[in-house]
XYZ file of C-alpha atoms in Angstrom:
678
model
C -65.511 153.638 255.068
C -67.973 150.905 255.889
C -71.018 151.406 253.769
C -73.382 149.662 256.495
C -72.116 151.925 259.673
C -72.635 154.887 256.753
C -76.217 153.561 256.012
C -76.379 153.267 259.939
C -75.222 156.763 260.849
C -77.164 158.943 258.162
C -80.621 156.695 257.309
C -82.033 159.720 255.175
C -79.718 158.049 252.399
C -82.148 155.376 251.910
C -84.291 158.024 249.953
C -81.597 158.004 247.271
C -80.955 156.422 243.667
C -77.386 154.382 243.430
C -76.959 156.288 240.410
C -77.052 159.996 242.508
C -75.585 159.397 244.502
C -72.607 157.798 242.961
C -73.432 161.035 240.720
C -73.004 163.103 243.536
C -69.264 161.918 245.426
C -68.316 162.485 241.288
C -68.940 165.926 240.563
C -67.389 166.544 244.929
C -64.643 165.236 244.155
C -63.728 167.071 241.069
C -64.146 171.007 242.736
C -63.431 170.045 246.438
C -59.861 172.164 245.458
C -62.047 174.786 245.025
C -64.403 174.529 247.489
C -60.925 173.904 250.141
C -59.720 177.667 249.018
C -62.621 179.435 251.150
C -62.277 177.207 253.745
C -60.933 179.746 257.544
C -56.730 179.561 257.445
C -56.549 177.836 260.250
C -58.431 174.836 259.354
C -56.203 171.818 257.628
C -57.910 170.793 254.359
C -54.827 168.836 253.697
C -55.911 166.183 256.270
C -58.237 162.868 255.632
C -61.465 164.520 257.488
C -63.408 167.090 254.926
C -64.427 171.156 256.339
C -68.169 171.077 257.202
C -69.266 173.902 255.107
C -69.825 173.825 251.345
C -70.359 177.056 249.679
C -73.485 177.385 248.719
C -72.253 178.234 244.523
C -71.061 174.890 245.156
C -74.635 173.233 246.079
C -75.551 174.813 243.304
C -72.875 172.989 240.809
C -73.232 170.046 242.319
C -76.592 169.347 242.515
C -77.648 170.527 238.819
C -74.518 168.490 237.418
C -75.522 165.429 239.434
C -79.187 166.257 239.251
C -79.977 166.528 242.531
C -82.709 169.022 244.242
C -80.581 171.665 245.549
C -81.769 171.237 249.424
C -80.623 166.964 249.623
C -77.293 168.060 248.853
C -76.378 169.258 252.658
C -77.266 165.531 253.163
C -75.539 163.912 250.923
C -72.419 166.548 252.209
C -73.147 165.802 255.781
C -72.839 161.935 255.061
C -70.319 160.955 252.432
C -67.826 164.297 252.589
C -65.262 162.007 254.010
C -65.195 159.709 251.051
C -65.126 163.229 249.010
C -62.561 164.255 250.177
C -60.026 161.304 250.186
C -61.590 159.534 246.877
C -58.817 160.446 244.002
C -60.054 162.391 240.751
C -61.779 161.118 237.102
C -58.087 160.637 235.476
C -56.250 159.051 238.771
C -59.189 157.152 238.514
C -58.440 156.217 234.584
C -54.874 155.977 234.863
C -55.433 153.899 237.963
C -57.370 151.452 236.188
C -55.226 151.503 232.471
C -52.581 150.620 235.398
C -54.243 147.686 236.578
C -55.175 146.216 234.085
C -52.328 146.350 232.059
C -50.554 144.733 235.413
C -52.964 142.003 235.936
C -54.800 141.778 233.304
C -52.779 141.595 229.962
C -51.388 138.316 232.112
C -55.544 136.578 231.861
C -56.139 138.154 228.260
C -58.792 140.076 229.848
C -57.211 143.371 229.553
C -58.513 143.937 226.174
C -62.499 144.555 227.246
C -61.065 147.648 228.765
C -60.793 148.798 224.467
C -63.131 146.918 223.082
C -63.395 148.334 219.096
C -66.465 147.457 217.315
C -68.666 148.238 214.951
C -70.818 150.513 215.089
C -74.330 148.665 215.312
C -74.743 144.563 215.357
C -77.137 144.981 212.697
C -76.999 144.694 208.964
C -77.984 147.547 207.388
C -77.026 146.071 203.678
C -80.102 146.990 201.947
C -80.284 143.927 199.602
C -79.786 141.996 202.823
C -83.449 139.831 203.242
C -82.990 140.448 207.188
C -82.304 144.397 206.975
C -85.774 144.764 207.855
C -86.133 142.545 210.880
C -84.598 142.997 214.385
C -81.941 140.834 214.198
C -78.749 140.735 215.169
C -75.283 138.915 214.078
C -74.178 136.961 216.634
C -71.978 135.447 214.260
C -68.328 137.245 215.498
C -65.071 136.702 214.876
C -62.598 138.499 217.983
C -58.906 139.679 217.151
C -56.109 141.552 219.027
C -54.974 144.662 218.066
C -52.181 147.355 219.472
C -53.977 150.945 220.689
C -52.293 154.291 220.423
C -54.053 155.968 223.148
C -53.031 159.696 223.251
C -53.225 159.535 228.014
C -52.039 156.248 227.787
C -49.777 155.029 225.402
C -49.813 151.440 223.666
C -52.679 149.701 224.619
C -53.638 145.613 224.420
C -56.912 146.439 222.379
C -59.224 143.594 221.184
C -61.173 144.288 217.787
C -64.712 142.084 216.805
C -66.137 141.349 213.571
C -69.757 140.945 212.906
C -70.946 138.740 210.111
C -74.529 138.033 208.607
C -75.518 134.876 208.344
C -77.639 135.944 205.093
C -76.025 138.395 203.506
C -72.621 137.320 204.222
C -71.474 141.104 204.589
C -68.216 141.948 207.488
C -68.447 144.278 209.295
C -65.509 146.032 211.279
C -64.846 148.590 213.950
C -63.957 151.236 211.019
C -65.355 149.856 207.356
C -67.699 147.153 206.001
C -66.524 144.106 202.799
C -68.577 143.151 200.237
C -69.733 139.940 200.048
C -67.090 139.261 197.763
C -64.771 140.469 199.824
C -63.203 142.910 197.507
C -63.817 146.485 198.658
C -64.194 148.238 201.869
C -66.499 150.650 202.064
C -65.752 153.255 205.839
C -68.613 154.942 207.326
C -69.958 158.359 206.795
C -69.317 158.770 210.463
C -65.510 159.505 212.090
C -65.241 157.069 213.902
C -63.867 156.745 217.434
C -60.001 154.885 216.201
C -58.597 154.516 213.404
C -56.802 151.563 211.288
C -53.494 152.688 210.292
C -51.513 148.907 210.416
C -53.755 145.031 209.956
C -53.280 144.898 213.664
C -52.776 148.621 214.629
C -55.491 151.717 215.839
C -54.971 154.872 217.029
C -57.425 157.056 217.971
C -59.004 159.948 216.168
C -58.286 162.863 218.878
C -55.045 162.056 218.462
C -53.970 161.324 214.352
C -55.774 164.991 214.588
C -53.018 166.228 216.433
C -50.712 164.851 214.071
C -52.206 166.570 211.369
C -52.352 170.058 213.503
C -48.129 168.868 214.401
C -47.827 168.935 210.345
C -50.155 172.579 209.780
C -47.928 174.143 212.414
C -44.947 173.123 212.873
C -43.810 170.785 209.864
C -43.679 168.406 212.076
C -42.434 165.014 209.841
C -44.645 161.364 209.949
C -40.333 160.149 211.344
C -40.398 162.756 214.560
C -44.087 162.224 215.511
C -43.279 159.037 215.607
C -40.908 159.480 218.175
C -42.613 162.102 219.979
C -45.065 159.706 220.570
C -42.471 157.059 222.580
C -40.438 159.685 223.625
C -43.503 160.498 225.184
C -44.523 156.937 226.520
C -41.846 157.450 229.538
C -44.292 156.806 232.813
C -40.939 157.147 234.971
C -40.872 161.411 235.333
C -38.591 160.650 238.040
C -35.567 159.904 235.899
C -33.020 162.234 234.549
C -30.000 160.755 232.908
C -31.472 157.733 231.597
C -35.424 155.819 230.691
C -36.719 152.728 229.956
C -37.105 152.442 226.792
C -39.824 149.627 226.595
C -41.350 148.807 229.881
C -42.349 145.390 231.018
C -45.535 145.911 230.551
C -45.279 146.909 227.031
C -43.479 143.569 225.927
C -46.453 141.613 227.238
C -48.607 144.331 224.379
C -49.429 141.011 221.393
C -47.435 143.087 218.271
C -45.055 145.974 218.218
C -46.187 149.040 220.234
C -43.358 150.355 218.800
C -45.392 153.848 216.114
C -43.744 154.038 212.904
C -43.432 156.818 210.720
C -45.816 154.605 208.321
C -49.177 154.293 210.394
C -48.973 158.126 211.942
C -48.724 158.604 207.685
C -51.749 156.311 207.152
C -53.968 157.647 210.151
C -54.004 161.480 208.689
C -54.389 159.791 205.293
C -57.380 158.056 206.411
C -58.647 161.063 208.359
C -58.201 163.797 205.956
C -59.985 161.411 203.096
C -63.178 160.579 205.570
C -63.751 163.885 206.790
C -63.245 165.686 202.612
C -65.785 162.573 201.874
C -68.101 163.113 205.279
C -68.645 166.362 204.205
C -69.855 165.771 200.827
C -72.061 163.359 202.345
C -70.904 160.099 200.481
C -68.901 156.805 202.205
C -65.201 156.155 200.736
C -65.044 152.631 199.697
C -61.291 151.615 198.793
C -59.900 148.345 197.359
C -59.630 145.526 200.619
C -57.328 143.551 199.189
C -52.899 144.348 198.384
C -51.178 146.552 201.075
C -52.709 149.687 203.566
C -49.420 151.402 201.228
C -51.112 151.088 198.024
C -55.210 151.104 199.132
C -55.926 154.808 199.161
C -53.904 156.248 196.637
C -56.780 156.099 194.025
C -58.843 157.420 196.485
C -55.777 160.320 196.435
C -55.936 160.540 192.884
C -59.778 161.208 192.910
C -59.346 163.818 195.509
C -56.531 165.030 194.166
C -58.589 165.681 190.715
C -61.633 167.451 192.236
C -59.565 170.008 193.636
C -58.255 170.743 190.451
C -61.567 170.762 188.693
C -63.486 173.047 191.736
C -60.580 174.437 193.483
C -60.037 174.865 197.146
C -63.063 175.499 199.523
C -61.756 178.877 200.131
C -61.532 180.232 196.307
C -64.961 182.386 196.763
C -63.843 184.197 200.333
C -63.474 188.070 200.037
C -63.144 190.066 203.504
C -62.388 193.423 204.634
C -57.995 192.638 203.343
C -58.389 191.158 200.337
C -61.121 193.135 198.739
C -61.618 197.039 198.722
C -65.041 198.507 198.461
C -64.790 202.467 197.507
C -66.930 205.577 195.872
C -65.871 206.637 192.531
C -67.719 210.342 191.833
C -68.881 210.257 187.638
C -69.608 213.482 185.907
C -72.727 213.936 187.146
C -71.808 215.019 191.098
C -73.269 211.171 192.207
C -70.654 208.392 193.098
C -70.832 204.830 192.703
C -69.573 202.180 194.166
C -66.730 199.895 192.796
C -65.245 196.885 194.712
C -61.124 195.861 193.521
C -60.039 192.113 194.841
C -56.365 191.334 194.464
C -54.709 187.649 194.153
C -50.761 187.558 194.453
C -48.920 184.837 193.008
C -45.281 183.632 193.612
C -43.169 180.312 192.749
C -41.344 178.876 195.238
C -38.462 176.343 194.383
C -39.969 172.884 196.394
C -40.580 169.892 194.075
C -41.054 165.918 193.902
C -39.015 163.411 191.796
C -39.491 164.250 188.266
C -39.308 162.397 184.909
C -35.767 163.598 182.997
C -36.993 164.827 180.143
C -37.723 168.279 179.613
C -41.541 169.004 181.346
C -42.759 166.034 181.288
C -46.233 165.177 183.230
C -46.208 161.954 183.193
C -45.446 160.092 186.765
C -42.000 157.461 187.692
C -43.418 154.335 188.476
C -41.255 154.123 191.682
C -39.144 158.057 193.309
C -36.090 156.403 192.555
C -36.482 156.452 188.277
C -35.140 159.176 186.492
C -38.098 158.331 183.598
C -41.629 157.948 183.394
C -42.695 155.139 181.897
C -42.965 156.296 178.638
C -39.854 157.443 178.250
C -37.768 154.707 180.301
C -35.345 154.345 177.407
C -34.287 157.493 178.058
C -31.638 155.356 181.159
C -29.525 153.909 178.733
C -29.122 157.575 176.537
C -25.909 160.442 178.443
C -26.298 162.155 180.685
C -25.666 164.776 178.934
C -27.785 168.009 177.723
C -28.391 167.891 173.727
C -26.842 163.854 173.572
C -28.551 161.091 172.307
C -25.944 158.600 172.036
C -26.312 155.779 173.987
C -24.394 155.697 177.269
C -21.327 153.222 178.144
C -19.741 151.960 180.460
C -15.720 151.649 181.939
C -14.020 151.853 184.801
C -14.619 155.456 186.110
C -18.383 156.072 183.721
C -21.796 154.194 183.665
C -23.872 157.032 182.653
C -22.538 158.825 179.430
C -21.650 158.153 176.207
C -18.332 157.668 174.762
C -17.417 161.255 174.097
C -13.983 161.819 176.218
C -15.989 164.810 176.753
C -18.945 163.546 178.798
C -17.189 160.961 180.400
C -15.030 163.549 181.939
C -17.922 165.842 182.706
C -19.510 162.472 184.568
C -15.505 161.798 186.330
C -15.861 165.383 187.356
C -19.189 165.572 188.733
C -18.864 161.582 190.288
C -15.290 163.614 192.499
C -17.101 166.268 193.704
C -19.721 164.144 195.234
C -16.965 162.059 197.090
C -14.943 164.701 198.274
C -14.647 165.126 202.151
C -15.780 168.858 201.950
C -18.821 166.782 199.890
C -20.241 164.139 202.413
C -19.759 167.628 204.992
C -22.100 168.686 203.512
C -24.407 165.812 202.678
C -24.449 164.634 206.145
C -26.388 167.816 207.215
C -28.017 167.806 205.084
C -29.150 163.850 205.343
C -30.165 165.144 208.696
C -32.968 167.623 207.618
C -34.115 165.032 205.622
C -37.667 163.541 206.679
C -37.500 160.471 205.974
C -41.126 158.549 204.893
C -40.659 155.242 205.852
C -42.511 154.436 202.733
C -41.591 153.114 199.106
C -40.774 156.850 198.332
C -38.014 156.570 200.919
C -34.115 157.682 199.582
C -32.060 154.962 198.840
C -28.288 155.893 199.119
C -27.803 156.054 195.369
C -30.308 158.496 195.377
C -28.475 159.827 197.832
C -25.332 159.847 196.135
C -25.733 163.410 193.858
C -27.398 166.452 194.941
C -30.017 168.286 193.175
C -26.999 170.902 191.766
C -27.187 172.242 188.303
C -24.082 171.829 186.515
C -22.495 173.078 183.384
C -18.739 172.094 181.858
C -17.366 174.413 179.354
C -14.378 173.469 177.105
C -11.526 176.276 177.103
C -9.219 176.744 173.857
C -7.046 174.082 175.131
C -10.479 171.594 175.648
C -10.082 171.463 178.890
C -13.191 171.610 180.664
C -14.027 174.494 183.655
C -16.912 173.812 186.321
C -19.654 175.497 186.998
C -22.437 174.781 189.824
C -25.234 176.600 190.764
C -26.005 174.515 193.830
C -28.971 177.164 195.099
C -30.703 178.027 191.644
C -33.562 181.363 191.868
C -36.907 180.063 191.123
C -39.346 183.485 188.849
C -41.095 183.510 186.207
C -39.651 183.522 182.821
C -40.386 183.970 179.230
C -41.401 179.883 177.752
C -37.821 181.395 175.482
C -35.628 181.841 178.603
C -37.484 178.366 180.358
C -36.609 176.061 176.992
C -33.611 177.265 176.060
C -31.092 175.312 177.975
C -32.923 172.094 175.922
C -32.103 173.558 172.864
C -29.343 174.063 170.299
C -27.910 175.427 167.450
C -29.031 173.196 164.924
C -25.028 172.290 163.004
C -23.980 173.775 166.222
C -22.463 172.119 169.822
C -23.574 174.316 172.712
C -20.454 175.784 174.180
C -21.600 175.444 177.158
C -23.278 172.190 178.657
C -25.175 170.459 180.823
C -25.112 167.258 182.760
C -27.738 165.846 185.352
C -26.629 162.787 187.116
C -29.086 163.159 189.740
C -32.648 162.779 189.331
C -34.815 164.954 188.222
C -37.248 167.923 190.336
C -40.274 169.824 189.300
C -39.047 173.659 189.098
C -40.880 174.819 191.326
C -44.887 175.368 193.475
C -47.056 178.646 191.925
C -49.578 179.878 194.546
C -52.216 182.043 194.069
C -52.908 184.297 197.611
C -55.497 186.821 198.790
C -53.496 189.538 200.501
C -55.555 188.092 203.457
C -53.629 185.088 203.747
C -55.752 182.694 201.819
C -54.110 180.527 200.007
C -56.912 179.947 196.563
C -54.669 177.492 194.380
C -51.444 175.828 194.018
C -50.305 174.163 191.125
C -46.379 172.433 189.948
C -44.649 174.259 187.787
C -42.358 170.665 186.345
C -39.636 172.746 183.615
C -39.672 176.698 185.248
C -41.936 178.918 186.377
C -42.853 180.253 183.239
C -45.246 183.336 182.551
C -47.746 181.972 180.179
C -48.222 178.986 183.278
C -48.750 180.748 185.676
C -51.409 183.237 182.909
C -53.288 179.563 182.145
C -53.430 178.708 186.203
C -55.072 181.986 186.653
C -57.771 181.536 183.986
C -58.441 177.951 184.670
C -58.276 178.213 189.058
C -60.992 181.724 188.247
C -62.860 179.271 186.369
C -64.063 177.162 187.900
C -67.701 177.703 190.267
C -68.754 180.225 192.566
C -64.450 181.925 191.807
C -64.281 185.626 191.446
C -62.061 186.968 188.583
C -59.630 189.234 190.367
C -59.590 193.029 189.740
C -55.962 193.067 190.110
C -53.430 190.299 189.539
C -49.957 190.899 191.427
C -46.744 188.886 189.857
C -43.207 189.512 190.430
C -43.020 189.169 186.352
C -45.421 190.690 185.683
C -44.977 193.174 183.426
C -44.232 189.930 181.168
C -47.280 188.982 181.844
C -48.982 192.305 181.148
C -47.273 191.607 177.335
C -48.757 187.951 176.994
C -51.647 188.937 178.584
C -52.427 191.403 175.521
C -51.725 189.000 173.126
C -53.724 185.591 173.699
C -56.298 185.119 172.111
C -58.411 184.453 174.963
C -59.668 187.708 176.811
C -60.163 186.834 179.699
C -57.797 189.240 181.696
C -58.773 192.174 180.115
C -60.134 194.335 182.830
C -57.470 192.997 185.347
C -55.199 195.170 186.334
C -51.720 193.524 186.405
C -48.800 194.859 188.779
C -45.494 193.869 190.050
C -44.942 194.287 193.968
C -43.764 197.281 195.728
C -40.447 194.906 197.515
C -40.080 193.621 193.465
C -40.057 197.500 192.008
C -37.483 198.627 193.611
C -35.166 196.542 193.784
C -35.618 193.619 191.199
C -36.708 196.204 188.126
C -35.206 198.329 186.410
C -35.899 202.361 186.035
C -35.198 202.494 182.962
C -38.235 199.033 182.242
C -40.486 201.483 180.677
C -43.376 199.245 179.814
C -42.436 198.369 183.488
C -42.882 201.555 184.850
C -45.911 202.686 182.865
C -48.229 199.443 183.125
C -46.548 197.497 185.600
C -46.405 200.192 188.597
C -49.085 199.810 191.336
C -48.925 204.051 191.979
C -50.654 204.085 188.820
C -54.109 202.333 190.099
C -55.788 204.638 193.239
C -57.620 201.692 194.894
C -54.273 200.170 195.630
C -53.382 203.438 198.262
C -54.294 203.991 201.351
C -56.916 206.678 201.605
C -54.227 209.590 202.398
C -52.082 208.663 199.341
C -48.876 206.927 201.556
C -49.618 203.289 201.985
C -50.901 200.490 200.451
C -53.783 199.409 200.930
C -53.097 195.956 200.516
C -49.952 193.349 201.300
C -48.534 192.758 198.066
C -46.124 190.417 199.563
C -47.894 187.812 200.891
C -47.108 184.914 198.201
C -43.659 185.754 199.789
C -44.965 185.320 202.745
C -47.349 181.611 202.644
C -44.133 180.490 200.397
C -41.803 180.810 203.666
C -44.773 178.063 205.247
C -44.903 176.339 201.993
C -41.307 175.862 202.215
C -41.129 174.100 205.609
C -42.588 170.981 203.490
C -39.388 170.935 201.473
C -37.739 167.560 203.394
C -41.065 165.866 204.308
C -42.263 166.315 200.250
C -38.487 165.670 197.814
C -39.374 161.840 198.169
C -43.132 161.708 197.791
C -44.215 160.572 194.555
C -47.231 163.030 192.660
C -49.873 161.974 193.870
C -49.635 161.774 197.995
C -47.349 164.469 197.086
C -50.721 167.047 196.143
C -53.182 165.627 197.968
C -50.190 165.705 201.238
C -50.088 169.739 199.998
C -53.531 170.198 198.633
C -54.546 169.020 202.587
C -51.993 171.486 204.043
C -53.129 174.495 202.632
C -56.837 173.264 203.653
C -56.364 173.623 207.150
C -53.717 177.188 206.902
C -57.226 178.389 204.932
C -58.800 177.024 208.312
C -57.006 178.728 210.575
C -56.067 182.044 208.944
C -60.268 182.091 208.114
C -60.473 182.247 212.298
C -57.695 185.240 212.490
C -58.914 187.264 210.284
C -62.421 186.882 212.205
C -60.866 187.850 215.318
C -59.218 190.607 213.957
C -63.420 192.313 212.568
C -62.245 191.635 209.244
C -65.316 189.808 208.042
C -64.483 186.922 206.211
C -67.531 185.443 203.444
C -68.069 184.057 200.630
C -69.300 184.775 196.517
C -72.769 182.992 196.256
C -72.119 179.535 193.624
C -74.674 180.615 191.007
C -76.008 177.090 189.473
């Protein structure tokens, strides 16, 4: 179509502006399938000639979307319909433009103008800058090559621009600005379109959000997300048996176009921090020097402390599925309104490496250590529990002392872990293990021993028999039971002895969950799920601003919790009903346990039953259901140190709660929030 011919044949086009004509073409192009669908069946809509009939409804759409008078739409359609009918759609035009830049622009160095990553403003906003009130733009510009990971077009060549203010020397970049002392970088409060995930690598924010959503919904590890992104780069979808690993255009990128798991983690952490700081109307500031890996450590630690101090955002939640308002008739024949809100607690065997000194909360210096900095000297002490003799190195042992039985325990453990059946088991375990591709990734030494508990007991002849517990059960126990394997009777050697050559892991995670599925709190138990610690967690959790103490506390060993609560100095749990959930009461608690049946039977509380008395109003098994979801992260978090471990799980809990709230709204369960008192 020659433009002069179109104008000559349609002189009425003189009255339109160029933008109006372009907007008309774009709008009409996107609805041409709808236009074809209403034509007569005898009309060939697949030809290069467009139909003359334009339905009124499409005329209205084009008029509104292109800001053209309705009476002028048929004029433009008559003149330009054939051009519209053969024009590529928006996505096709974008794909073609990207391909043209990849093919012809990258060699010339001009392709990067398609993806230019620059600061949000060209003017300095430093309050102390002499130019802050003057209408002066920054002209000192540095240009650097970069690689941008996009959702639709894969890795793309890009250029990043940074501006430097001549007056105050502040340097402005795409995500952040650097102070004149070059020691701190401060991120802009508004979320950027692209997040810097490496020194020369960026990722679209929408892509990072997609990674985060995959972690929440399907427990996808960073390694698998990076691999999936690499697989999605296949441009030749018609290839059935093979695909090109790196295309000829990818080879022209200024830096590697292979997305790494570490870059996925950086994107996740930065986006989570930026979201949090944006809600608090505060800028995120981190060290400018050092590695990308360690740069956000302190910011994550501060966020973890905020969660402990203020709780999860849903700590003040209530809805019709977790709080019940009911009426009780008094002696005067009048009814009074009462409420009962329930919380359910449970523990899950999932954790991170920790110090092997029992219940020590100090973090390890690296994930490969067995002891923290304070107990680091214990690396050279015998690894058999209750033994405090120095370890010695022999031809077959290195972690036990000179005692023959202790050395025999180490030899048997090593033989078990090197046996063929163990290698097969470890191979399967390693397939499931999600490598994080950062400093916490396990080494061969870390995988030498599994996490099984091993006990050795000598017979009368002195021979050792090995007992292995590969799946330790996690339940709430008293402090005495939790510590019994750490104590030895004075002057008496315990008959059964325990050796632990593998790294120790935290015992479990305890969650407090509303019956509706909202997770209101999570805490790590280092030694065991001691009931006293679970009660302490509840007292801390429900004293944060805005929290309300529950009227009922459901727990699998609520009978022990009830006893301890009565003997505690704190009166926090006074007036709170404590019940064992229905399943544990039926299957795990003896019928002869009178204290449990009298004090912790949910049947004793009418407000927990349905109005007909035949069912239960609240879902008391919700904590175990939530733990199924939480347990899906075991392979991802098993090599994380505490800061990243807590940050990651708290973020997963926050995002899952958002999804749960939306589900409660769809079910008309009226989710709401208690007011936060000043």
